[in-house]
């Protein structure tokens, strides 16, 4: 730009110098003025302007050459827009949206099927069989089951007393025999078994007492007593002999 300014100043100075030259010329009276032609001034001005323009163009061309070459501008690749799949719109707000819970029906209460009640007579037959086989534990348990079904079963009470007596558990045996007698006071078997129990305990008076009851309720007891080893302890007693005599 400094070259341009200098060129303009030069043109301005030349223009001013021309005016000064004209002012210094004073026409004398009666003499014709010696003036430069109008076309010469115009041509000179155009020459200066042309020269100035060339300088300006030259300056711009030199500045352009000094500038670094710019890399060709690459256009950015066009982005490929993939349309998003439409999403379902919830009718209810997110806060009130509830996840459905599969409700399972409650299973009906289990129906407990009770085992068929075994007849007391059947259990008694099984217990009696085990007793005769010598399986006293099994027989005892079966008699107890019978009594749970039928607490008034005097045969089961009597036979359970016999098992306790064989096991020398006299206290329990007496209780079972008395239970049977309380249900049926003239139950012969219970009286007779008490007579045998007290004979084993050497309690002769108690043994004779229950033996007399048994004979009174059933005279056939005399035959049982004559052959029963539990009653041998009283074999020599006159009262025992008299009790066994037939009337």
PDB file of C-alpha atoms in Angstrom, residues 115-124 145-146 149:
ATOM      1  CA  UNK A 115     -56.825 -94.008  56.328  1.00  0.00           C
ATOM      2  CA  UNK A 116     -59.740 -96.294  56.639  1.00  0.00           C
ATOM      3  CA  UNK A 117     -60.442 -97.125  60.208  1.00  0.00           C
ATOM      4  CA  UNK A 118     -59.500-100.671  60.904  1.00  0.00           C
ATOM      5  CA  UNK A 119     -62.200-102.566  62.671  1.00  0.00           C
ATOM      6  CA  UNK A 120     -61.475-103.199  66.367  1.00  0.00           C
ATOM      7  CA  UNK A 121     -62.297-106.868  65.935  1.00  0.00           C
ATOM      8  CA  UNK A 122     -59.733-107.194  63.148  1.00  0.00           C
ATOM      9  CA  UNK A 123     -57.050-105.558  65.266  1.00  0.00           C
ATOM     10  CA  UNK A 124     -58.001-107.759  68.234  1.00  0.00           C
ATOM     11  CA  UNK A 145     -54.827 -99.623  69.164  1.00  0.00           C
ATOM     12  CA  UNK A 146     -57.939-101.658  69.851  1.00  0.00           C
ATOM     13  CA  UNK A 149     -60.949 -97.439  69.037  1.00  0.00           C
TER      14      UNK A 149
END
